[in-house]
Coordinates of C-alpha atoms and ligand atoms in Angstrom, one line a residue:
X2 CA 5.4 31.0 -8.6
X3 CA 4.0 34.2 -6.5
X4 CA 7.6 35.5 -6.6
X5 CA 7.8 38.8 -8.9
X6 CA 11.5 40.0 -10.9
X7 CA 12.5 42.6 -12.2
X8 CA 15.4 44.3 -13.3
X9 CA 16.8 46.9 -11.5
X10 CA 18.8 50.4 -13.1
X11 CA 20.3 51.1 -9.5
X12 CA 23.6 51.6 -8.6
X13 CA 24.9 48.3 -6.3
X14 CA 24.5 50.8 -2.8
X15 CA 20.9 52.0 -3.9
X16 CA 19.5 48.4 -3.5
X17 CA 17.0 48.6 -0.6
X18 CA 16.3 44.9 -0.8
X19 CA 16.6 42.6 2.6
X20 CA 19.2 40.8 1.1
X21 CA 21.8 41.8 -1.5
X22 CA 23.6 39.4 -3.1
X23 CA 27.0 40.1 -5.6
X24 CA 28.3 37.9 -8.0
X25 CA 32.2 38.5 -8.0
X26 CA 34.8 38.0 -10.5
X27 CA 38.0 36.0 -9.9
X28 CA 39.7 39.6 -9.2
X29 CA 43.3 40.2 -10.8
X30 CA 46.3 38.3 -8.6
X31 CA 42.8 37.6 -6.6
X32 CA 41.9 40.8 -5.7
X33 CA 37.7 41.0 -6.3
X34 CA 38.2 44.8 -4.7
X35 CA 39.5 46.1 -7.9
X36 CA 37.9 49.5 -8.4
X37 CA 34.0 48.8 -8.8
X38 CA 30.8 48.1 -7.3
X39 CA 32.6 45.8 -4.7
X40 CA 35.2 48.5 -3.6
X41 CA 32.5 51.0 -3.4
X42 CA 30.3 48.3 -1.1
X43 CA 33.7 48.0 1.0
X44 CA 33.7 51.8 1.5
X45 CA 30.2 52.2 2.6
X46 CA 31.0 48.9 5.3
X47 CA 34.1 51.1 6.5
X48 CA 36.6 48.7 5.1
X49 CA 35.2 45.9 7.0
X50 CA 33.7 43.6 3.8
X51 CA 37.4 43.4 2.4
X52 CA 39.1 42.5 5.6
X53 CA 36.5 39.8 6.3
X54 CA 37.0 38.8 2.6
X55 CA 40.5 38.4 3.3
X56 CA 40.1 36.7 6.3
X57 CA 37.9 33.7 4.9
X58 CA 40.1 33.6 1.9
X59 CA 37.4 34.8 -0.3
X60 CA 38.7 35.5 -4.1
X61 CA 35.6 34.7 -5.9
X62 CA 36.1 31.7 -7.2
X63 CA 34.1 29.6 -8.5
X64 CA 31.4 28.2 -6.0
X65 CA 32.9 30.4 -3.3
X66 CA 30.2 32.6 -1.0
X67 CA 30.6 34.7 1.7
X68 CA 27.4 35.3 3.8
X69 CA 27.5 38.0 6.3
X70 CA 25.1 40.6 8.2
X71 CA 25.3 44.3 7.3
X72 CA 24.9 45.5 11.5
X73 CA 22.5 48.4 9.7
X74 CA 25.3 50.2 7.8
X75 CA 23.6 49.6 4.4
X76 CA 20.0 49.3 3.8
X77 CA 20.2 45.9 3.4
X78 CA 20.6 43.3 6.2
X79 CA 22.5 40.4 4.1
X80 CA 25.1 40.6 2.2
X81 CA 25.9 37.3 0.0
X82 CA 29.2 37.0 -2.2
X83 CA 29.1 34.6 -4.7
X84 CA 32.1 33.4 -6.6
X85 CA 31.8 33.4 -10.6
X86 CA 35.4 32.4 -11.2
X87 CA 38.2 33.9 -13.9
X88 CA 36.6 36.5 -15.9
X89 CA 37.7 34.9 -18.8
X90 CA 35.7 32.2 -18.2
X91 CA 32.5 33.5 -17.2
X92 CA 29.5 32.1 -18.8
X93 CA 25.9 33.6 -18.6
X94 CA 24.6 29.9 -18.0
X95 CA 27.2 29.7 -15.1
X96 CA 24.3 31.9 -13.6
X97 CA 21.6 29.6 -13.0
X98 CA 23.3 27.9 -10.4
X99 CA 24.0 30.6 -8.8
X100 CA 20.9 32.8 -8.5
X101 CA 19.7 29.7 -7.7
X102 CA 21.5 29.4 -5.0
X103 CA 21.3 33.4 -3.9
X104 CA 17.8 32.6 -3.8
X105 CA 18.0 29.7 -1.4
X106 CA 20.0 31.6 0.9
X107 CA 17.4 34.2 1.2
X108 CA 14.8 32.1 1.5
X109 CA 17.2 30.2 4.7
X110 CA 17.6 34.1 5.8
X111 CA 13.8 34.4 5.8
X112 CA 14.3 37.8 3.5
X113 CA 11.5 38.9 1.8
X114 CA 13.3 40.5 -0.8
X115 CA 16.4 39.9 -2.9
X116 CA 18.9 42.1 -5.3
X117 CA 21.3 40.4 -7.2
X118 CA 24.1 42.0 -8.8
X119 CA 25.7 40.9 -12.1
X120 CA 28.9 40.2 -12.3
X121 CA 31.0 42.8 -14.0
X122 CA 32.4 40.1 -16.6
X123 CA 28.0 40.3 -18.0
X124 CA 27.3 43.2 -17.3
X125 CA 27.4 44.8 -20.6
X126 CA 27.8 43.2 -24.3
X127 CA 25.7 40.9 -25.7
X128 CA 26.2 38.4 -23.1
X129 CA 24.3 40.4 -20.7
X130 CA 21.1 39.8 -21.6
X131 CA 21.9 36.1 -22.0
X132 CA 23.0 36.6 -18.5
X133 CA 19.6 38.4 -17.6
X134 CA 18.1 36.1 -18.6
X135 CA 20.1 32.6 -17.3
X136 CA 19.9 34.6 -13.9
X137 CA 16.2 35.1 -14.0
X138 CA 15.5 31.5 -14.4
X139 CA 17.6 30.3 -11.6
X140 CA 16.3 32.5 -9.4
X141 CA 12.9 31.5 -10.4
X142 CA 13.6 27.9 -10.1
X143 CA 15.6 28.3 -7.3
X144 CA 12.8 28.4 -4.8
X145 CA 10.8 25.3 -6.6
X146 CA 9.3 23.5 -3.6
X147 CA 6.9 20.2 -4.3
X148 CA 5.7 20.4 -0.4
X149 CA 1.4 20.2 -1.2
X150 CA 1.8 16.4 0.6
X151 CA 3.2 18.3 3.7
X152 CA 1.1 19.3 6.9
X153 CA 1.0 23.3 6.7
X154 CA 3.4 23.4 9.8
X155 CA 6.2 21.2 7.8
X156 CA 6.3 23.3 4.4
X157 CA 9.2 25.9 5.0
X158 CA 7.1 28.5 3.3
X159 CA 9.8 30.7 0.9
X160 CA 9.5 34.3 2.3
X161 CA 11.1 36.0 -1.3
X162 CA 8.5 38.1 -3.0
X163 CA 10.7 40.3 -5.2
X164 CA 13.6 39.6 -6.4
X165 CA 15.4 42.6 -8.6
X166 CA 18.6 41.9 -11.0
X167 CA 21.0 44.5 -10.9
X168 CA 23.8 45.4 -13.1
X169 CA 22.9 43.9 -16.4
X170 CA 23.0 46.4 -18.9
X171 CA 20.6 46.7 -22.3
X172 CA 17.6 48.5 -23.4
X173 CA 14.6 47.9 -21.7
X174 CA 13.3 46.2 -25.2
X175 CA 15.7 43.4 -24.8
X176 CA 15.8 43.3 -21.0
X177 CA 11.8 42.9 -21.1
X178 CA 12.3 40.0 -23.8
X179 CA 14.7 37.9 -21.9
X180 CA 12.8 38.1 -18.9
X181 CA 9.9 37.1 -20.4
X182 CA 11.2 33.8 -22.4
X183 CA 13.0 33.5 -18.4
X184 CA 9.4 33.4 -16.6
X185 CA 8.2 31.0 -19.6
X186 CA 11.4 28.8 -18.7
X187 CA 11.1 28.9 -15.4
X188 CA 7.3 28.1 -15.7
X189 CA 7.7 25.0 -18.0
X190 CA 10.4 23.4 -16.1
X191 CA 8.5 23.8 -12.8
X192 CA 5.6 22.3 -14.7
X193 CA 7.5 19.2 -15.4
X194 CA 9.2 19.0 -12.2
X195 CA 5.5 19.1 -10.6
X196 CA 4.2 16.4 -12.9
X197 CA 7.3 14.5 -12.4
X198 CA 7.1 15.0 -8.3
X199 CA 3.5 13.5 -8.4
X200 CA 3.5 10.2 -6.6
X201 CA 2.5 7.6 -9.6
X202 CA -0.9 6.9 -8.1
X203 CA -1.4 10.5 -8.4
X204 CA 0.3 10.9 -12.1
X205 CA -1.4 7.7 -13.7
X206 CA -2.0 8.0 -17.9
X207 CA -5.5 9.1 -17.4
X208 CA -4.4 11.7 -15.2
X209 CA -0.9 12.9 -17.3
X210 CA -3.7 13.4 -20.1
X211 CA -6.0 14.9 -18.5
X212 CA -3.0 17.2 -17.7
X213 CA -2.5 17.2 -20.9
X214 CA -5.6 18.6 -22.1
X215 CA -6.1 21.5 -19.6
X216 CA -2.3 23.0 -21.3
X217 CA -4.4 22.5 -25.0
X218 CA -7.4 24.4 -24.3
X219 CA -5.5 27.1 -22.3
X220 CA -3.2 27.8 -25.3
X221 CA -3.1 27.5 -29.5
X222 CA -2.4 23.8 -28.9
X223 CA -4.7 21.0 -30.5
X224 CA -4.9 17.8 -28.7
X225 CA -6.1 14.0 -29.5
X226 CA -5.9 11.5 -26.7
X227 CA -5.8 7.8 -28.0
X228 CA -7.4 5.0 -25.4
X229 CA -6.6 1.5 -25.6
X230 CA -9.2 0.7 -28.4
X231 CA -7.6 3.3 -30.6
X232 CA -4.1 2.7 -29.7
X233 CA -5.3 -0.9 -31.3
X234 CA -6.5 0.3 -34.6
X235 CA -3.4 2.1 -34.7
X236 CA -1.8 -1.4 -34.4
X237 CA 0.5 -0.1 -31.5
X238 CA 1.4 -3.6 -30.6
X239 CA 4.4 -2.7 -28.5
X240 CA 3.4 0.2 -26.5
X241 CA -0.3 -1.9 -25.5
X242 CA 1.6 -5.2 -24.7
X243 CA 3.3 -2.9 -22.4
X244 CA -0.3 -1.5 -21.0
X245 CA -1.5 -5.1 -20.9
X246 CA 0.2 -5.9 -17.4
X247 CA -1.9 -2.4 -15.7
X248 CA -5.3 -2.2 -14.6
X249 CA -4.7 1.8 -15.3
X250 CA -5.8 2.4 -18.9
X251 CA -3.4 3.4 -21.5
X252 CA -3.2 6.8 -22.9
X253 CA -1.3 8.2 -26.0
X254 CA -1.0 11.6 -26.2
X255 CA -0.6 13.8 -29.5
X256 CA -0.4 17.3 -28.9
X257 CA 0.1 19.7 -32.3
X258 CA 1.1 23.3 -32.1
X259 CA 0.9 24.5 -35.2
X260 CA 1.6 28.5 -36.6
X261 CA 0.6 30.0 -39.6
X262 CA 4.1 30.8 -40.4
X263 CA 5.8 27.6 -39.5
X264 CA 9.1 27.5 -40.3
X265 CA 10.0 23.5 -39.3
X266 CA 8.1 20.9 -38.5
X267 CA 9.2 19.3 -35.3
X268 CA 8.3 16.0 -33.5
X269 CA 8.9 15.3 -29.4
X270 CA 8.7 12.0 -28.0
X271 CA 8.9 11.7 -24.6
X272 CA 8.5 8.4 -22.6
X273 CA 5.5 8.4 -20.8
X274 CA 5.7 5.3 -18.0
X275 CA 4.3 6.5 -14.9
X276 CA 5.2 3.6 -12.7
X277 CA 8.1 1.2 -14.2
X278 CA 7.6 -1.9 -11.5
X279 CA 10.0 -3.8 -13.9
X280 CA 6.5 -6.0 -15.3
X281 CA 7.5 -9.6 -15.0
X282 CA 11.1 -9.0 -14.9
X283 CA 10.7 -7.4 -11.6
X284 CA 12.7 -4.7 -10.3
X285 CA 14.4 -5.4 -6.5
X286 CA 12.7 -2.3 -4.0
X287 CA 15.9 -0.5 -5.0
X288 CA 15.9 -0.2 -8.0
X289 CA 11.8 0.3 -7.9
X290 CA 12.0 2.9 -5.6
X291 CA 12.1 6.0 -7.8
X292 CA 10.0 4.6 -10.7
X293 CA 7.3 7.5 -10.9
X294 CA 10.5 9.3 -13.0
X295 CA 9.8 7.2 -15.8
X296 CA 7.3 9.5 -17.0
X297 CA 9.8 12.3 -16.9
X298 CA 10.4 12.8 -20.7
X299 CA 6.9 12.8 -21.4
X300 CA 6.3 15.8 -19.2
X301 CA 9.2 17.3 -20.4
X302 CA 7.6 17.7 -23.9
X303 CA 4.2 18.4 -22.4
X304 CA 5.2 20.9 -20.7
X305 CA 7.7 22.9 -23.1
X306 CA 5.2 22.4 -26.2
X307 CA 2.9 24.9 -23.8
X308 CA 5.8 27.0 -23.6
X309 CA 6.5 27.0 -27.2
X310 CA 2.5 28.2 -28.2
X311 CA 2.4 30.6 -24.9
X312 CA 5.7 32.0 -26.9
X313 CA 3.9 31.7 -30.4
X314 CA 7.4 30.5 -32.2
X315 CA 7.3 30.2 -36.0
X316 CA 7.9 26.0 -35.6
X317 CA 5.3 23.7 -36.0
X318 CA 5.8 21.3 -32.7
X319 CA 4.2 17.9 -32.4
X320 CA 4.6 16.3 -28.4
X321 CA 3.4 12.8 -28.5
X322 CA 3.9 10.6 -25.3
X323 CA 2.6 6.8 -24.9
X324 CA 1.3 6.5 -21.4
X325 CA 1.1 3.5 -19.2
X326 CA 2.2 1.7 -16.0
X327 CA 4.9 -1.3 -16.6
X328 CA 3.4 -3.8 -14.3
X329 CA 3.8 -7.5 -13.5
X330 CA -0.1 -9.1 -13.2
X331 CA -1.7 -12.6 -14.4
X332 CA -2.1 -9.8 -17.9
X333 CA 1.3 -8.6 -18.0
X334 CA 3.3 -9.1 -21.2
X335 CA 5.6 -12.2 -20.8
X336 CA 9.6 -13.0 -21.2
X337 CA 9.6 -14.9 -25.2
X338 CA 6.4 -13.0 -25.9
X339 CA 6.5 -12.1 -29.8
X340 CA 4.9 -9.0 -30.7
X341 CA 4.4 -6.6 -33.9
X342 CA 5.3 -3.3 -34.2
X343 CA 3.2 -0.7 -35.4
X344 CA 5.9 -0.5 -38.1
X345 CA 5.3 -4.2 -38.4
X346 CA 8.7 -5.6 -37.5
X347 CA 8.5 -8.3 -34.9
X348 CA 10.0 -8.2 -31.1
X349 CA 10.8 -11.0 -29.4
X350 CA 10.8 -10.0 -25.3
X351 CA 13.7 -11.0 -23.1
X352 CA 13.4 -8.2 -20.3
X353 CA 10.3 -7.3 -19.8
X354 CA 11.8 -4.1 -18.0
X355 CA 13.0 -2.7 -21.6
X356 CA 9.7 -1.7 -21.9
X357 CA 10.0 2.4 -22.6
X358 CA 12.0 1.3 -25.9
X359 CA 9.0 -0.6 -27.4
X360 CA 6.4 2.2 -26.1
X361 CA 8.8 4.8 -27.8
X362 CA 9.3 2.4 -31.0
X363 CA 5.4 2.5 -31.6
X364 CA 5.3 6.5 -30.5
X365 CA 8.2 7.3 -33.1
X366 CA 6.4 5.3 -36.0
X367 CA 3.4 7.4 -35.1
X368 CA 5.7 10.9 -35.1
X369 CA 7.6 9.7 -38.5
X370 CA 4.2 9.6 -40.6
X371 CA 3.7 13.0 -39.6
X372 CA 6.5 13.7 -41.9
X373 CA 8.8 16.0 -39.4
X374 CA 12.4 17.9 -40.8
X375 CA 13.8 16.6 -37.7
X376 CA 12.5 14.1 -34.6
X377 CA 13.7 13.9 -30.8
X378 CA 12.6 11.7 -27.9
X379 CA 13.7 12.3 -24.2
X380 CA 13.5 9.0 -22.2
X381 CA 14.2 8.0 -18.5
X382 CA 15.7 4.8 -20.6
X383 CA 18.6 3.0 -19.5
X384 CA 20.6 2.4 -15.9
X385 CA 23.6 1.7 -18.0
X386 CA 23.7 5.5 -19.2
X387 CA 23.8 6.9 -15.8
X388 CA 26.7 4.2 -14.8
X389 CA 28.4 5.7 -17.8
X390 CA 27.7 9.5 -17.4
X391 CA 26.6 9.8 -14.0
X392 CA 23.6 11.2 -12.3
X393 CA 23.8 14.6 -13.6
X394 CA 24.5 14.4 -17.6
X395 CA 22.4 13.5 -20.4
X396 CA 23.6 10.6 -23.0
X397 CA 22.6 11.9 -26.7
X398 CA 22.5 9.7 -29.4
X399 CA 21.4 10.5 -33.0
X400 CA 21.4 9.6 -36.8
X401 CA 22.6 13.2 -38.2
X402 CA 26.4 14.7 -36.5
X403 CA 24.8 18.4 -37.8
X404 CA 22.0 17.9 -35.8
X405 CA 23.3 16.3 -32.9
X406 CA 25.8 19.3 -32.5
X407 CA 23.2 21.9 -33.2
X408 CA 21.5 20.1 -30.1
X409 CA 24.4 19.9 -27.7
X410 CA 25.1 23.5 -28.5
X411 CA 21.7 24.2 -27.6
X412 CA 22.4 22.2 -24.1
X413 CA 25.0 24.4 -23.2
X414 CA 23.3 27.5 -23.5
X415 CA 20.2 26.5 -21.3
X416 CA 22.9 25.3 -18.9
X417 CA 22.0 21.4 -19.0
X418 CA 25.0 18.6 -19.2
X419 CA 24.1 16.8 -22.0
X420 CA 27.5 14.5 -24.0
X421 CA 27.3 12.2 -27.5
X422 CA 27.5 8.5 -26.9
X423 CA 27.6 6.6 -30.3
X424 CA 25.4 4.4 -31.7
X425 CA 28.0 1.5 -33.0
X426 CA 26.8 -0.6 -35.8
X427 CA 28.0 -4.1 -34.7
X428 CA 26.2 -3.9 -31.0
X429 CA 22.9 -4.3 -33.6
X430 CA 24.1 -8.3 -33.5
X431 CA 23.3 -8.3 -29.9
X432 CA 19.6 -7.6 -30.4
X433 CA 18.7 -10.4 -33.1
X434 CA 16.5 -12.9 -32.6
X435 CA 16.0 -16.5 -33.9
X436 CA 12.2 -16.1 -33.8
X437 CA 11.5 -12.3 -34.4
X438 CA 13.1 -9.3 -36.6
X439 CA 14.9 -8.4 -33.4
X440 CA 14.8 -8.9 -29.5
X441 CA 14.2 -6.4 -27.2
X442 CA 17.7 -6.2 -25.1
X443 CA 21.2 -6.7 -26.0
X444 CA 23.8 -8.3 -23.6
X445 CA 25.2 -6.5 -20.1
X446 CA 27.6 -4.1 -22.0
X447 CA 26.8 -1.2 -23.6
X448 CA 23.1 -1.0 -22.2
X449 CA 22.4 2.4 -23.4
X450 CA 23.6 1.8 -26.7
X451 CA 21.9 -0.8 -27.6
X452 CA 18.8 1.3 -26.8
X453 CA 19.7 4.0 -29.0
X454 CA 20.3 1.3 -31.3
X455 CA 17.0 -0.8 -31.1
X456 CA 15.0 2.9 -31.6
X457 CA 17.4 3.9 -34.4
X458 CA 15.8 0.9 -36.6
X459 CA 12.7 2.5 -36.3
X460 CA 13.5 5.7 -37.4
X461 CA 15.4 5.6 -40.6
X462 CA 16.4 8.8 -42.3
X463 CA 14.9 11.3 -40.7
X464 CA 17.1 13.4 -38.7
X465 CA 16.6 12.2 -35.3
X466 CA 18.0 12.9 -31.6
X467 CA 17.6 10.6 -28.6
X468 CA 18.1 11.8 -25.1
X469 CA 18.6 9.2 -22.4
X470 CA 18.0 11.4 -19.4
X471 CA 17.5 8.3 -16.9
X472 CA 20.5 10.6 -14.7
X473 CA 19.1 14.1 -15.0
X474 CA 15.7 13.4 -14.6
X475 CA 15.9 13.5 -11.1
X476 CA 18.0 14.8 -8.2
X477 CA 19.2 13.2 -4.7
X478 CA 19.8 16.6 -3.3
X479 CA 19.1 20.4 -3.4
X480 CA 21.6 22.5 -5.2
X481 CA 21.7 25.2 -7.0
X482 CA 18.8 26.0 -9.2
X483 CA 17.6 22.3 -8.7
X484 CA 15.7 20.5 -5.9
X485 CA 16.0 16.9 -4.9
X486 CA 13.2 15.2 -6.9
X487 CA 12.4 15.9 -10.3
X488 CA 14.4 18.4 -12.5
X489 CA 12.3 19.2 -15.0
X490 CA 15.3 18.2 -17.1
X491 CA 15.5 18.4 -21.3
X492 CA 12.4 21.6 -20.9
X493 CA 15.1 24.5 -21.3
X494 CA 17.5 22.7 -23.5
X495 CA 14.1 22.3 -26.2
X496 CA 13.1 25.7 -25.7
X497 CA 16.4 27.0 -26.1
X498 CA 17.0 24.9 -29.3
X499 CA 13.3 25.9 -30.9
X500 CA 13.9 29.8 -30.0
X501 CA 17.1 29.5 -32.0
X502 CA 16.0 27.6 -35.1
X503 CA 12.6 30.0 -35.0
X504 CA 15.4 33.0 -35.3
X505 CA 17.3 31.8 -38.9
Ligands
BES603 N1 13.1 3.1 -16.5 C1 14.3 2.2 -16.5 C2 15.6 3.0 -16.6 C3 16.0 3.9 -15.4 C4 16.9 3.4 -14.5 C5 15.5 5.1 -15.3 C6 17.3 4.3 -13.5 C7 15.8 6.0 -14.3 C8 16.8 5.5 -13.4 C9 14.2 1.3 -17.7 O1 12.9 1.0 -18.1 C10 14.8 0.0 -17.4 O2 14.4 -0.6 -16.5 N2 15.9 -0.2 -18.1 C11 16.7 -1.4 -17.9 C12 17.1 -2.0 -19.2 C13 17.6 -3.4 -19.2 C14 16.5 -4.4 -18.7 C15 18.1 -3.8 -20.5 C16 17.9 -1.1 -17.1 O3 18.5 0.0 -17.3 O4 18.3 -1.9 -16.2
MN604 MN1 12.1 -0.7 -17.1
ZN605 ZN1 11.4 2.3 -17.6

């Protein structure tokens, strides 16, 4: 990201940027020219702003803009009203969206620089600095392009090279801090989005850990990458019959970040399939088409455990992922298959496309004996959770309410949908076997619980959090912060979570 921000101490009509964008209030009886930086914009336009306003019905609600040229009668050309909604309920995550989108208009203007103006319901108080800094990571993120495949001629190169946030009042202390855990965001995400973006011939397990590595050594991370020979010793019998269809070579990654002063010990599994083909129970070309996501929770943890040592947070952070293609061959795994656990229960397989709960099964036994306070894995797992939440939200299943809640709450405030699905007891009938401790699906209803369910068996007591993100991970379309592809999804809601249990 070339793009440079900053915050700005000038007054709204000071701005000399290309392209000055104002998030607006739901004004009183809808009036958004109440006495303030809007009025005073108005005056220096002659009047013109609020009869155009009132012209196109603009009252700033939520999602509304108003895009219009200036004619040369302020410095800057653009002028971009944005809709926050009732002050009331204004939230500072409400502005990734929408610097995010600010930034994609300037970038469709061809502006080379942007100001964007607080709205006056965060511009002072505590929430301003969240604000600050939910702002600075949309606008980061906002212009995330994945174009490197393109000819030079077909890349519509961003023009923004400055971008300054106005109106958010704090000391320069604070304002400095949240920009900085901003950029680290904004970083990470990207990160995962790129790794995510990677076509799977590109992202195989050799290369993921290869990624992997380069993040160690360039921060206080230490890394072991297990190949298929270890992976054996360490009896991971579920995650290698999954390898066992691929000619690519399995790879499971452990990387440890861990302070002097750690208050927690925390563990991150992400699934880590870089092409899920459906093995022997083959996907349609549908449901194939997208597949290179399936590695999404694996760079999720990859990429914020950088993130966490680049901050140097007082939590000990392990991210393990177990990497591999799911792929039908004459090696593949096959429907009936029994195999053992490196927990040593049995799995007998009936769908050889619920393959990321038996790599995560082996990868959680591996986190548990590292004795964590709490354990989390983020998995592109289940169809059936994005028929039940939808594309955009996050299901989160876990062993501890406290914890779950703690999570969720976390969610919010990095401005990710995330909502609780249970984890009901009696579905656990639908995964026994006649010939193993358990089978490896359940029946057609209740798909994603009965994946939560499967991995809760292998986690007993320890607090534990799963995140199906198989929605999230990616999306169809550009919009707000977010560009079609990968989302980077689950980075901010783990950094936001670690910051706050660091700070107790
Ligand atoms: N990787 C898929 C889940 C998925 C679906 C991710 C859509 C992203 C978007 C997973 O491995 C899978 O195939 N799950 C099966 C489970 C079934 C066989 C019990 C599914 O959801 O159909
Ligand atoms: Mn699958
Ligand atoms: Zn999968």
């Amino acid at each position: 990201m070339t793009v440079q921000i900053s915050r700005s101490k000038r007054l709204i009509l000071e701005n000399t940027a290309s392209c000055l964008a104002v998030a607006c209030d739901e004004g009183e009886a809808g009036d958004v020219f109440a006495p303030g930086p809007l009025s005073d914009l108005d005056a220096a336009l002659g009047g013109e702003l609020r009869k155009l306003a009132t012209a196109e019905k603009f009252k700033g609600k939520k999602g509304q803009t108003l895009s219009l040229t200036t004619l040369g009668k302020i410095p800057s050309q653009r002028l971009l009203l944005l809709g926050v909604g009732p002050r009331a309920d204004v939230l500072a995550h409400d502005l990734r969206a929408l610097a995010g989108r600010a930034v994609k208009s300037a970038n469709g203007f061809g502006c080379p620089s942007l100001a964007l103006v607080a709205p006056t319901s965060l511009s002072t108080g505590a929430n301003a600095m969240d604000g600050l800094q939910a702002a600075a990571e949309g606008a980061l993120l906002g212009g995330y392009r994945f174009d490197k495949y393109l000819a030079e001629d077909k890349r519509t190169a961003a023009t923004l090279a400055q971008i300054d946030l106005v109106g958010f009042e704090g000391d320069d202390a604070a304002s400095e801090a949240a920009l900085a855990r901003a950029r680290n965001t904004a970083t990470a995400v990207a990160r995962a989005r790129d790794l995510v973006n990677e076509p799977a011939v590109a992202m195989t397990p050799t290369i993921l850990a290869n990624v992997a590595e380069g993040l160690a050594k360039a921060a206080a991370i230490d890394i072991t990458v297990l190949g298929l020979e270890e992976c054996r010793k360490e009896n991971m019998g579920l995650f290698l019959a999954v390898a066992q269809g691929s000619a690519e070579p399995p790879r499971f990654i452990h990387m440890a970040y861990k302070p002097a002063n750690a208050k927690k010990r925390i563990v991150l599994v992400g699934k880590g399939v870089t092409f899920d083909s459906g093995g022997l129970s083959l996907k349609p070309n549908e449901g194939m088409l997208d597949m290179k996501v399936d590695m999404a929770g694996s760079a999720a943890v990859i990429s914020a455990i950088a993130a966490v040592a680049a901050e140097k947070l007082p939590i000990e952070v392990h991210a393990l992922a177990a990497c591999t293609e799911n792929m039908p061959s004459g090696t593949a795994y096959r429907l009936g298959d029994v195999l053992r656990s490196k927990a040593g229960k049995t799995v007998e397989i009936n769908n050889t496309d619920a393959e990321g709960r038996l790599t995560l099964a082996d990868a959680i036994t591996y986190g548990l004996a590292l004795k964590p306070d709490q354990i989390f894995d983020f998995a592109t797992l289940t169809g059936a959770c994005v028929v039940a939440l939808g594309p955009h939200i996050a299901g989160v299943m876990s062993n501890n309410k406290p914890l779950a809640d703690a999570w969720l709450d976390a969610a919010k405030a990095a401005g990710e949908e995330m909502w609780p699905l249970p984890l009901p007891e009696r579905l656990t009938d639908m995964l026994r076997s006649e010939v193993a401790d358990m089978r490896n699906t359940g029946e057609r209803w209740g798909g994603a619980l009965t994946a939560g369910l499967f991995l809760k068996t292998f986690v007993g007591d320890t607090p534990w959090v799963h995140v199906d993100i198989a929605g999230p991970a990616t999306a169809d379309k550009d919009a707000g912060h977010t560009s079609k592809g990968g989302t980077g999804f689950a980075v901010s809601t783990i950094l936001t979570y670690l910051r706050r249990i660091a700070s107790v």
